XYZ file of C-alpha atoms in Angstrom:
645
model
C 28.535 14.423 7.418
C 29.012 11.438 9.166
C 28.187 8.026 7.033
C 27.474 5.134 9.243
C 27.771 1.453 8.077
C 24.547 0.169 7.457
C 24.306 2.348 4.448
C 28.242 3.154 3.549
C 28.303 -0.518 1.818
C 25.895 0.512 -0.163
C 27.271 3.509 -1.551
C 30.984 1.919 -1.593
C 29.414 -0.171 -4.206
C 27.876 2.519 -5.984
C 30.706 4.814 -6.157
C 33.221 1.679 -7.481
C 32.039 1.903 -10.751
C 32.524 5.563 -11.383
C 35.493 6.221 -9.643
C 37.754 4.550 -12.125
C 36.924 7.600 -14.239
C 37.960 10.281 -12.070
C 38.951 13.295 -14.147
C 38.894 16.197 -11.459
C 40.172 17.391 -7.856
C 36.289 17.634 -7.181
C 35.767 14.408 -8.406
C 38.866 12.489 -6.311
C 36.887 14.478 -3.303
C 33.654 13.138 -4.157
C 34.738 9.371 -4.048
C 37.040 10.524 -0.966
C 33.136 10.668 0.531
C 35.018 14.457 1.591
C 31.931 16.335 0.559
C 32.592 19.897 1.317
C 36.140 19.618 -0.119
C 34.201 18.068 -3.525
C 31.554 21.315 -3.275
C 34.408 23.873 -3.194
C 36.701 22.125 -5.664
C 33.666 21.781 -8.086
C 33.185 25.393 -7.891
C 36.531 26.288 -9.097
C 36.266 24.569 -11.956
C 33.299 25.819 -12.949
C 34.508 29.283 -11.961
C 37.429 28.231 -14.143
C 35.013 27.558 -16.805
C 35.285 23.561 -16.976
C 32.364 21.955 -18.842
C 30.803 19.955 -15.815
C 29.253 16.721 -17.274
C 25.869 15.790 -15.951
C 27.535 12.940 -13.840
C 29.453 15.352 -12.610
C 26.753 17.761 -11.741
C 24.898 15.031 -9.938
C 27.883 14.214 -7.791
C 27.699 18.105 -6.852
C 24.478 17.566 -5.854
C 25.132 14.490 -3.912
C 27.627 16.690 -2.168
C 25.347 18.863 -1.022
C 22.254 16.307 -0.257
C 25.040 14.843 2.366
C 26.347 17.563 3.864
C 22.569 18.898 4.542
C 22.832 22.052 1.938
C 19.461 20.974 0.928
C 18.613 24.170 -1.268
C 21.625 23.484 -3.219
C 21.708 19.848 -3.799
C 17.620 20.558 -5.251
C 18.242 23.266 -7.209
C 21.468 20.968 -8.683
C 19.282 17.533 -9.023
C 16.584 19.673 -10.665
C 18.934 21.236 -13.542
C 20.174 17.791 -14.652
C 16.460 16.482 -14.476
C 15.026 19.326 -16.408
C 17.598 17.935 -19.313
C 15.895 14.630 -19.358
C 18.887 12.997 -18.521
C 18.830 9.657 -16.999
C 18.583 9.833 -13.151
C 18.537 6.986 -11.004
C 15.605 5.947 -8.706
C 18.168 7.058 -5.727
C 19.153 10.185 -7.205
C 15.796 10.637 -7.902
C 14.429 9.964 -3.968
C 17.388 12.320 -3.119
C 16.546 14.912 -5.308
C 12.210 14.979 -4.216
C 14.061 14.942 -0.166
C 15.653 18.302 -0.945
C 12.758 19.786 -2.329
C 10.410 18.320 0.596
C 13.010 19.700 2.878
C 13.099 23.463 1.156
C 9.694 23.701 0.507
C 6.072 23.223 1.593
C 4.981 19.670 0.768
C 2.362 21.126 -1.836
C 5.467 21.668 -3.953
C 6.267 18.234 -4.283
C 3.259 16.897 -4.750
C 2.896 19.486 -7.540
C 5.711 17.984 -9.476
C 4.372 14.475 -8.688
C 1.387 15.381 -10.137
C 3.190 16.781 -13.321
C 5.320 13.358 -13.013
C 2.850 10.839 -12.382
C 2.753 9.599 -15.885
C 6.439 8.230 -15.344
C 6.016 7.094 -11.782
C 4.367 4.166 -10.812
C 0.794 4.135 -9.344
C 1.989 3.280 -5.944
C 4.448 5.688 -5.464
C 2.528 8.142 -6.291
C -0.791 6.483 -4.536
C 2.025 6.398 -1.225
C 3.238 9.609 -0.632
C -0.469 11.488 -1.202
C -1.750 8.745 1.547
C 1.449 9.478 3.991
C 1.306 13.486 3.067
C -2.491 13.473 3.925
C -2.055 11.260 7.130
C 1.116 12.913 8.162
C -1.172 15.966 8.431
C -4.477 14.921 9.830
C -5.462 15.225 13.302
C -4.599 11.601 13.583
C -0.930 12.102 13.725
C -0.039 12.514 17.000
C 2.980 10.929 19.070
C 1.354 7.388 18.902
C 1.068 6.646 22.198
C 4.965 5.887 22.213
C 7.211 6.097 25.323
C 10.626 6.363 24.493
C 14.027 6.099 26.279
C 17.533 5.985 25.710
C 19.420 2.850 26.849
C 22.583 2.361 29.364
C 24.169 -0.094 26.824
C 24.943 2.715 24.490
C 28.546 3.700 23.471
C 30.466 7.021 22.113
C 30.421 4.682 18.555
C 27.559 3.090 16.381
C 24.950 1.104 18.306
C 22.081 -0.520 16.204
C 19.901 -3.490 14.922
C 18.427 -4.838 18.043
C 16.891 -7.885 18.341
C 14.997 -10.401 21.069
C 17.661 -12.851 22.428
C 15.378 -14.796 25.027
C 15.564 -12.684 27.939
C 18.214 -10.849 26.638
C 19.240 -8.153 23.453
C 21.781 -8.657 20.756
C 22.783 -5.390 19.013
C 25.565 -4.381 16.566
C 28.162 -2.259 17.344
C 31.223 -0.276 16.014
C 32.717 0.167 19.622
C 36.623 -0.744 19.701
C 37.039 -4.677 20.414
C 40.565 -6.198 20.160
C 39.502 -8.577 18.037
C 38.518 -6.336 15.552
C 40.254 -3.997 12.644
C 39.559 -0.570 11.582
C 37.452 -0.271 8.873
C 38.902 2.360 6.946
C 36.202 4.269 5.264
C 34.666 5.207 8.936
C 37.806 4.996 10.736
C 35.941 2.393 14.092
C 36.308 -1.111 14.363
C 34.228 -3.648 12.129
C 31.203 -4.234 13.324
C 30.887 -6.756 16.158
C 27.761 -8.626 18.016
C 27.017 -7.796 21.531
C 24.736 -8.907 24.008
C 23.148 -6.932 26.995
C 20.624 -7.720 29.679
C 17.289 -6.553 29.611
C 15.330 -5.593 33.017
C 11.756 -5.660 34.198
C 11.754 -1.805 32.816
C 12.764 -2.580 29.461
C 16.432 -0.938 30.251
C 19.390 -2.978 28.356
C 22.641 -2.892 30.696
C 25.883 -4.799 30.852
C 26.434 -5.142 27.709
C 29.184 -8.133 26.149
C 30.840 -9.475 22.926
C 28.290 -12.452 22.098
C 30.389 -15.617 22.190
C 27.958 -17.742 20.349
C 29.005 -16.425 16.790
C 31.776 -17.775 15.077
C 34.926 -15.521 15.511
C 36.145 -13.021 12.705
C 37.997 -10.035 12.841
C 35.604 -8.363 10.384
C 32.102 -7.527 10.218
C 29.488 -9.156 12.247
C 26.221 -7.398 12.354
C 22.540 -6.918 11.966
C 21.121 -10.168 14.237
C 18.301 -11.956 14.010
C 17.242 -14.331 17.060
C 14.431 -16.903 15.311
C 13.662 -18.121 18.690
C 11.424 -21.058 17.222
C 14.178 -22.691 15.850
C 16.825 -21.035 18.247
C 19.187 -20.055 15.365
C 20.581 -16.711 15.005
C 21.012 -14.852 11.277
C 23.482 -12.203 10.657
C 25.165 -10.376 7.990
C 29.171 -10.749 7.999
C 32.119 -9.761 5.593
C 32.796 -12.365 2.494
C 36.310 -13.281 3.588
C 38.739 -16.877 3.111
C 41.024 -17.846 5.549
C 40.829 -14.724 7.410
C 41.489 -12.505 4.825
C 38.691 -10.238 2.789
C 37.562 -11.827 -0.582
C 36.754 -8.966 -2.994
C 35.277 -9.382 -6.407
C 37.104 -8.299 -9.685
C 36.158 -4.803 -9.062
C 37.599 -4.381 -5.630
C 34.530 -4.712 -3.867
C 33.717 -6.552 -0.488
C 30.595 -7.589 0.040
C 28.389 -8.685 2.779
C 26.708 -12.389 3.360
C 23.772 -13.766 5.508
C 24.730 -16.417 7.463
C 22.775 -18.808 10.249
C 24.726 -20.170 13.528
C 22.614 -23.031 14.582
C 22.230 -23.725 18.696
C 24.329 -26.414 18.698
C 27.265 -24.145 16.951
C 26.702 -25.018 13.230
C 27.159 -22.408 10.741
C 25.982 -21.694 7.424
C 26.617 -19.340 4.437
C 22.426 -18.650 3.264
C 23.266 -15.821 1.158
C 26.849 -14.930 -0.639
C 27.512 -12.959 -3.826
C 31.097 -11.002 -3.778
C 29.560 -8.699 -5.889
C 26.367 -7.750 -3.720
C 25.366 -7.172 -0.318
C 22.831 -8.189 1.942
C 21.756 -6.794 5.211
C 19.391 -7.037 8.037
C 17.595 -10.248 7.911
C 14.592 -11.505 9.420
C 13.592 -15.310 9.308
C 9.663 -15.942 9.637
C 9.510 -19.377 11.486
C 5.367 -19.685 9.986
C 6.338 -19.444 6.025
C 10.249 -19.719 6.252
C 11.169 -16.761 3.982
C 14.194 -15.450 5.219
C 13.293 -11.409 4.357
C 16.386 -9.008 4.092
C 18.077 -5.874 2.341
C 19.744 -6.065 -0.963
C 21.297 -3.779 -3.897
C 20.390 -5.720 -6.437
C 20.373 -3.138 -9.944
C 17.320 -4.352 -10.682
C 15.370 -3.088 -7.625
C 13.032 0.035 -7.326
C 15.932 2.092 -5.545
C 18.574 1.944 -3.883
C 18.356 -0.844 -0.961
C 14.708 -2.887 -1.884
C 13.609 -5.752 0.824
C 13.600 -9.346 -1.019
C 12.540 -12.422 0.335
C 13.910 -16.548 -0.335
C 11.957 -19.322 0.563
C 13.571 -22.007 2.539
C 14.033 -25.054 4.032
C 15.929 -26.197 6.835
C 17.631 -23.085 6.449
C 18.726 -23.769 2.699
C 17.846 -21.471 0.585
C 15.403 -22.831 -2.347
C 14.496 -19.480 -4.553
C 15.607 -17.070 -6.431
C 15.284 -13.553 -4.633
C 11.712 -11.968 -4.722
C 11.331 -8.587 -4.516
C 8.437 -6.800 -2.315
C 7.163 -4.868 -5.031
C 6.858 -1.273 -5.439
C 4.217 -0.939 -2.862
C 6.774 -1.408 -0.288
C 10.170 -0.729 -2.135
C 10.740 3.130 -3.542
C 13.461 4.861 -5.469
C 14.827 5.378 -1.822
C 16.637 2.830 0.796
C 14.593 0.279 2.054
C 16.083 -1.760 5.162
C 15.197 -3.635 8.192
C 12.556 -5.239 7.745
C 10.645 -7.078 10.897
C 7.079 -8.666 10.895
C 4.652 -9.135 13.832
C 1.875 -11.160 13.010
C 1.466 -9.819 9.715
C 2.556 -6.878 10.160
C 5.448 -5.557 8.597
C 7.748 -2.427 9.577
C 10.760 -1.486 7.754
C 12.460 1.879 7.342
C 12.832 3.815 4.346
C 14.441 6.629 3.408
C 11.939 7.614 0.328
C 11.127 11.607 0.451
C 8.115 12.117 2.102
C 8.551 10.979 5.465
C 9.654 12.877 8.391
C 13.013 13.372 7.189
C 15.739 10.778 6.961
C 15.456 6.890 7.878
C 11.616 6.613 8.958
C 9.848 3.301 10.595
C 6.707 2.316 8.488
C 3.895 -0.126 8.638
C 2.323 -2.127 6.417
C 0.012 -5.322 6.477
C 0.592 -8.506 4.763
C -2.691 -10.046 3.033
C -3.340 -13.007 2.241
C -2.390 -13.093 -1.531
C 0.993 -11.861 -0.616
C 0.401 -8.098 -1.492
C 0.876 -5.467 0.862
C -1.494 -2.630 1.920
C -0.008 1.027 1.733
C 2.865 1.700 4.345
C 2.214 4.029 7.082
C 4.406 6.285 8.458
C 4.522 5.544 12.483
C 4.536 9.526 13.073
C 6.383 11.411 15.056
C 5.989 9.490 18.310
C 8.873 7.677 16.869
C 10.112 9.087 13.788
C 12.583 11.999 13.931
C 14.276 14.911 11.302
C 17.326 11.966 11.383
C 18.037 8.404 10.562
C 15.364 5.952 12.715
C 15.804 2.167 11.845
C 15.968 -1.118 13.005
C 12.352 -1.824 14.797
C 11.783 -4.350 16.625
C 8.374 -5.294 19.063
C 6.742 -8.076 21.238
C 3.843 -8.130 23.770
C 3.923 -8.072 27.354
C 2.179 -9.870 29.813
C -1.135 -7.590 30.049
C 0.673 -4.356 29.325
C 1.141 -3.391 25.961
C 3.975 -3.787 24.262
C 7.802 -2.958 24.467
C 10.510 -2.649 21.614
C 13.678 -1.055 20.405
C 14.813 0.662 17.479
C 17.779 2.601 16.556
C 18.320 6.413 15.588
C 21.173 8.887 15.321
C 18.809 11.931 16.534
C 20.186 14.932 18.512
C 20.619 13.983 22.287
C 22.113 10.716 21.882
C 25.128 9.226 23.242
C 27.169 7.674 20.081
C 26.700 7.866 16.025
C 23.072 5.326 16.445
C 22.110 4.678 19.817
C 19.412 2.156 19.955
C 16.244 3.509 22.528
C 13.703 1.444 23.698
C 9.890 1.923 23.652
C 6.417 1.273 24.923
C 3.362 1.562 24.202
C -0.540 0.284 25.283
C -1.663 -0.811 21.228
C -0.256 -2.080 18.100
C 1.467 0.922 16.878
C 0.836 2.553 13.764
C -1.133 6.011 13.099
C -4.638 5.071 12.781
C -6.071 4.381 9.079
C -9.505 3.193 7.365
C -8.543 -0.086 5.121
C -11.250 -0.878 3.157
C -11.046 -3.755 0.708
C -13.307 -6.061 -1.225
C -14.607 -7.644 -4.249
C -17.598 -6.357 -7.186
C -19.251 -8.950 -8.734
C -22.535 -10.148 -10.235
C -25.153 -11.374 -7.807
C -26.528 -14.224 -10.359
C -22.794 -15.587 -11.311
C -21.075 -14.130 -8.933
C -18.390 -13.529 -11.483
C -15.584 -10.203 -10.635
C -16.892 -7.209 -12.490
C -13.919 -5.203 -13.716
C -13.219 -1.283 -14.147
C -15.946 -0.389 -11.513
C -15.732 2.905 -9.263
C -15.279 2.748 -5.967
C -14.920 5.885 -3.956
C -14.531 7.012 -0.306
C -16.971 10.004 0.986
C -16.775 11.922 4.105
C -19.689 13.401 5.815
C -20.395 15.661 3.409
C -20.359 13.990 0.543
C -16.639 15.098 -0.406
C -14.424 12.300 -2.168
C -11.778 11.085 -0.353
C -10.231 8.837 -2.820
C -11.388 6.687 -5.700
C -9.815 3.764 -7.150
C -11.327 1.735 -9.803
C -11.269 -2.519 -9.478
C -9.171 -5.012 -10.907
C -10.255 -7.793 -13.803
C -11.245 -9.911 -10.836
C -13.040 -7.154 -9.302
C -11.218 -6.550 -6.532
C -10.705 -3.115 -5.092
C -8.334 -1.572 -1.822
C -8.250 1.609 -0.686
C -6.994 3.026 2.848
C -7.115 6.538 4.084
C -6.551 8.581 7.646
C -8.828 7.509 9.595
C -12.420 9.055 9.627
C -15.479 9.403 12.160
C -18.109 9.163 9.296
C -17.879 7.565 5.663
C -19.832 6.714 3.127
C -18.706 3.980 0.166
C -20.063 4.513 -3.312
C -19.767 1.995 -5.836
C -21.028 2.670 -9.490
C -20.449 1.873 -13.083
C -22.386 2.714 -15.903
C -24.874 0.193 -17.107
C -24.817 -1.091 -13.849
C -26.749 -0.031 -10.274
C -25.064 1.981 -7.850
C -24.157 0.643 -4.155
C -24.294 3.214 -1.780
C -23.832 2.567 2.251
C -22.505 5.421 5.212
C -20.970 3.815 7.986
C -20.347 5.735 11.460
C -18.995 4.143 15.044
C -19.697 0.257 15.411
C -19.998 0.174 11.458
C -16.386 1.836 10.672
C -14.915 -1.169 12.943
C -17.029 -3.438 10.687
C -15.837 -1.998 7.312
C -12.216 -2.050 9.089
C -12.051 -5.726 9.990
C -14.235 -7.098 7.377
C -13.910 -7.507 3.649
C -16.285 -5.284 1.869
C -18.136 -7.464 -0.522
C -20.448 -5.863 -2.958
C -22.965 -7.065 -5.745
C -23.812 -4.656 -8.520
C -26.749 -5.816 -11.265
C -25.881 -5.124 -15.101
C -28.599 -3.079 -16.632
C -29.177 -6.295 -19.619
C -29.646 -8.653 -16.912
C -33.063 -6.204 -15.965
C -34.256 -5.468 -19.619
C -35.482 -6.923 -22.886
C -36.870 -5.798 -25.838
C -40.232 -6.497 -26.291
C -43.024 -5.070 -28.786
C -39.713 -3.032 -30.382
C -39.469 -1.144 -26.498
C -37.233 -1.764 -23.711
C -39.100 -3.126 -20.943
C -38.515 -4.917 -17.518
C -37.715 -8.521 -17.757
C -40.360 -10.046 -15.257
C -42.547 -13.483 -15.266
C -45.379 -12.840 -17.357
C -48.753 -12.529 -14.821
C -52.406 -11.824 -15.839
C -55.257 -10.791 -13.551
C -58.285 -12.863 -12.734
C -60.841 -12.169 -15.218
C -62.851 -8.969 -14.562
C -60.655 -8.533 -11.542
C -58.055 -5.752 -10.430
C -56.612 -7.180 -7.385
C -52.992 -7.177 -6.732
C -52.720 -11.003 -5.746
C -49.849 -12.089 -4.308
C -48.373 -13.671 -7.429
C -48.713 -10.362 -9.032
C -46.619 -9.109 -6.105
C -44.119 -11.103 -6.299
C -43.664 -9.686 -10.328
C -43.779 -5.694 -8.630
C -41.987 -6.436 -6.120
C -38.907 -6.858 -8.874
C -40.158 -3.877 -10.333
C -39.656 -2.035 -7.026
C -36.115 -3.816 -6.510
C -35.204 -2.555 -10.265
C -35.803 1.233 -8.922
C -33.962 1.172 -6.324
C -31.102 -0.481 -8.113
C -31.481 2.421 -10.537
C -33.123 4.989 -8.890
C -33.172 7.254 -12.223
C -34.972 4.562 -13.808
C -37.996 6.568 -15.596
C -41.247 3.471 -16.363
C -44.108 3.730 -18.440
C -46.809 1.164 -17.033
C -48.955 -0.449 -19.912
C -51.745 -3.024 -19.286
C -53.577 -4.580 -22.512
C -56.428 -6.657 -21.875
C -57.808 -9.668 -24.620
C -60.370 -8.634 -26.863
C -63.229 -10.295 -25.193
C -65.639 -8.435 -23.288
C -66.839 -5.017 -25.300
C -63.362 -1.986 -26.167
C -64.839 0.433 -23.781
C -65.138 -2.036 -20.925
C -61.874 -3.597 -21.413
C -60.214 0.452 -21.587
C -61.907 1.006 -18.200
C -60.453 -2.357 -16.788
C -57.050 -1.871 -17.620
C -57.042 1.830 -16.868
C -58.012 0.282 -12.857
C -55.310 -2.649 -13.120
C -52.963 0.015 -14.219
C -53.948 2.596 -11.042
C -53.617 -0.402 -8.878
C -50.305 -1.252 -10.071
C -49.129 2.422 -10.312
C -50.182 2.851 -6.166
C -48.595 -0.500 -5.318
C -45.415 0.792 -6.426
C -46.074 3.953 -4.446
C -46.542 2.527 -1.306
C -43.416 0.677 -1.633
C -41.530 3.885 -1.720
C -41.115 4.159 -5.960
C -42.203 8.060 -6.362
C -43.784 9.882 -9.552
C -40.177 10.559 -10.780
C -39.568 6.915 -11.414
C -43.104 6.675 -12.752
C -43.972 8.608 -15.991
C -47.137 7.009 -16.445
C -49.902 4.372 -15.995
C -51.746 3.749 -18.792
C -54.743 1.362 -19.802
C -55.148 0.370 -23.390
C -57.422 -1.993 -23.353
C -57.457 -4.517 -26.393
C -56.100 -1.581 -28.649
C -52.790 -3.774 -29.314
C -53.815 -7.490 -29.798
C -50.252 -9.184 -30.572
C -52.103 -12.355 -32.256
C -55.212 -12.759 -34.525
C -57.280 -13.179 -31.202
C -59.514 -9.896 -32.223
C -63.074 -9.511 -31.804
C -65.525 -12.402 -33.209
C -62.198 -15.152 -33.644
C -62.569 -17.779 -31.909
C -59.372 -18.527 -29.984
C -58.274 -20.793 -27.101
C -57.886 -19.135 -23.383
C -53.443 -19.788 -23.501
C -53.791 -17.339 -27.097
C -56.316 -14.614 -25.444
C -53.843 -15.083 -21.876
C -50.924 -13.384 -24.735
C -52.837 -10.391 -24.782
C -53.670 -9.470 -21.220
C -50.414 -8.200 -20.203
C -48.478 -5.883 -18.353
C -44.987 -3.912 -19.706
C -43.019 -2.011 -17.747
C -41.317 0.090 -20.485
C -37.975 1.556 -19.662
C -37.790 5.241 -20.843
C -34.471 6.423 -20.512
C -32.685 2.904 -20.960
C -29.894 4.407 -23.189
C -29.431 7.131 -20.636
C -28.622 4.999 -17.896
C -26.982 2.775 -19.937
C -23.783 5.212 -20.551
């Protein structure tokens, strides 16, 4: 299988380590990088009946997983994981690509399911989102139109970028400036520059002269034309000779050529590599590709923070929304949109170009897959886009599919919109309506049409929630926790663009804040309110009181009330029954015509001065304020510990 160079540093560095402890034919093979050879010597031994170890095993399936035996290299990655024997993130990413290659996708997300204990959220939270979308009626070609460029050569063409009117690109194509580079037997990777057209074609293509001269690697460009300064990755070398660290190992920098010729080392470690930068001009992070062994994977996409083009951080990883157990490379923001490419198993197959947004606290929403349009069965990296004057937009990327004319050809593309399969982000924040204070651990789901569930996600501490799905014609969002009311609100046509571009805010009442105990019974916390004397009117101040009442049921439509009204003890027991019996019918159909049914209310009773709360009974003299205690209205809660769980 061929291995190009913008991942063979990577596994060079992997494969240092071990091969000092080469013990085999099959293993010599294996760090030879001559796969088949490795497969067929590793079966004689075994034949032979050698005691493979389990790094040993894994290197078999390695062997397979690059020469495309994917059956093999699963059912060899699944034996040593069935051991519980330490796998790597990579290994891991390799070994869930077999099985996604040799099998439906339910399979794998059957063992992630089984898994999802060990995995992290996101992962797992990723690949159903990008299994579900990569299925849905939404995934068609994108609207992309893609071609294949004249600048290509019969050797590695890749990592593209906007040079003014013009591209820069990497190359492996024979220069004599440059060595071979052993492992791949082509020159080192040089920079070239090509013309672009009206069409978007890219002829004519030339060393670029700009660039301090080396006769090793130059590669992956990136043009900040703000600040007209061009970053690249290039060999760690002295005097024109490679500078390897104590294990052998030659490394890759990022360095900056300023437009007045200037250059800088920005990043330089003998012992790691770093590839494919990207330099945002608003926030200047200089983003790239690193192997650090802490990442998520193999290749994870870091960030520093700079100034003046002096780096002033430590390296910050993306985070494991946007890094996997896979490769991660490339990375390229528009706006604040980032794509990248990634490797991890359930994309199309290979190298795939994702999407993902960049919010404004610095997390990331889930990646997207860009579909088919773009993606292909093989390796597609490198994107790169820019608007044109009233007609969509144009880019390049690069891809070693079937049809091409090298290794990685770079095509270009266009299309009308922002690409990226359409998806439903819907984000937001629960909180109290009096404090306004994050409410924490509440439900938020996503229904379809029917009522299904989409997905669910519960909030932060802060109360903040995010959740994105394939897109949909007709949703409904349901937010609930018990002890508290339930939001409920279907959106369809100008209301999904709403939900889309606007933060979902949402204010949810805590069943305390509603109810007291009073008179040893849960009841409604309202102002108190009496009626005028002999009277049964519903007067607007008494409104105002119902009028919570009716607000409190539809918060909690389960609700179940008992309406009591007491009168004081003057006037004779019988008429003060009748009285209160009328103020309680007049409350009861109030509440009807305000839409609160005979399910929310149990009953409306009058009991007259048959519970006098003070000493105010007949013959005692009292003031009016102590006779006003008595004449009162509860609305007592009945199922309060019900909807209270």
């Amino acid at each position: 299988m061929r291995i190009r160079i913008f991942i063979l540093f990577f596994l060079t560095t992997a494969f240092l380590v071990t091969a000092q402890d080469i013990k085999t034919k099959g293993d010599k093979y294996f760090y030879a990088y001559a796969y088949e050879d490795a497969i067929k010597e590793y079966g004689k031994e075994m034949q032979k009946g050698f005691l493979m170890t389990n790094h040993q095993l894994l290197n078999l399936a390695d062997s397979y997983f690059k020469t495309n035996d994917y059956t093999n290299a699963a059912k060899w990655y699944l034996d040593v994981y069935k051991n519980d024997t330490i796998m790597s993130n990579n290994r891991f990413n390799s070994m869930l690509q077999s099985l996604a290659k040799t099998s439906e996708p339910e399979r794998v997300k059957a063992f992630l399911k089984s898994n999802e204990g060990s995995l992290s959220t996101e992962l797992v939270e990723n690949a159903a989102f990008n299994y579900e979308l990569l299925q849905s009626e939404t995934a068609d070609n994108g609207g992309f139109f893609v071609f294949n460029i004249d600048a290509n050569s019969p050797q590695d063409d890749f990592a593209p970028t906007f040079y003014k009117d013009k591209l820069l690109f990497s190359s492996s194509r024979k220069s004599k400036s440059k060595k071979i580079y052993g492992p791949s037997g082509e020159s080192y990777m040089d920079i070239y520059v090509a013309r672009i057209n009206g069409g978007g074609k890219v002829m004519n293509p030339n060393i670029f002269e700009k660039i301090p001269e080396s006769s090793y690697h130059k590669a992956t460009p990136y043009h900040a034309s703000g600040i007209d300064r061009i970053f690249y990755v290039l060999s760690n070398e002295e005097d024109g000779e490679l500078t390897f660290d104590d294990r052998g190992k030659n490394s890759l920098a990022i360095g900056v050529t300023y437009d007045n010729g200037f250059f800088r080392n920005m990043l330089k470690d003998l012992s790691t590599s770093f590839y494919y930068p990207f330099f945002d001009e608003v926030s200047e992070r200089l983003y790239f590709a690193a192997d650090f062994p802490d990442g998520y994977g193999g290749t994870d996409i870091y960030y520093v923070s700079t100034v003046n083009s002096q780096v002033m951080s430590a390296p910050v990883n993306l985070g494991p929304r946007i890094n996997t157990p896979g490769n991660e490379i490339a990375p390229y923001f528009m706006g604040n949109s980032l794509f990248f490419s990634s490797d991890v198993f359930y994309g199309l197959g290979g190298m795939d170009i994702y999407k993902a947004y960049l919010q404004a606290d610095d997390s990331f929403s889930t990646p997207v897959n860009l579909g088919e349009g773009i993606n292909s069965p093989d390796d597609d990296f490198g994107f790169i886009i820019r608007p044109q004057d009233m007609d969509g937009y144009i880019g390049y990327f690069s891809s070693n599919r079937k049809g091409g004319k090298g290794g990685d050809d770079i095509y270009g593309f266009k299309i009308s919109r922002e690409p990226g399969l359409k998806t439903l982000l819907v984000r937001g924040e629960v909180r109290t309506p009096k404090t306004e204070q994050g409410i924490g651990d509440v439900s938020v789901k996503l229904l379809d049409g029917e009522q299904n569930l989409i997905k669910e996600v519960f909030t932060q501490d802060d109360g903040s929630y995010q959740l994105e799905v394939p897109w949909r014609e007709d949703v409904s969002l349901k937010v609930s926790k018990p002890g508290y009311s339930t939001f409920n609100k279907t959106y369809t046509e100008s209301g999904l663009e709403e939900l889309k571009n606007n933060k979902q805010d949402v204010e949810i009442v805590s069943l305390e804040e509603l109810v007291e105990k009073r008179e040893n019974q849960d009841v409604l916390k309202l102002d108190s309110f009496v009626f005028e004397r002999g009277k049964t009117e519903i007067v607007p101040e008494i409104a105002v009181q119902l009028d919570k009442v009716v607000e409190a049921v539809e918060q909690f439509p389960k609700m179940r009330l008992q309406i009591e009204t007491h009168t004081d003890s003057r006037g004779s027991s019988s008429s003060n029954k009748r009285l209160s019996q009328k103020r309680a019918d007049a409350i009861r159909l109030y509440l009807e015509q305000k839409d609160v049914t005979s399910a929310n209310i149990v009953s409306a009773t009058g009991y007259g001065e048959e519970k006098i709360l003070n000493s105010c009974t007949n013959g005692v003299y009292c003031l009016d304020f102590l006779h006003d205690q008595n004449a009162r209205t509860n609305f007592v809660v009945l199922n309060y510990e019900e909807l209270n769980q």
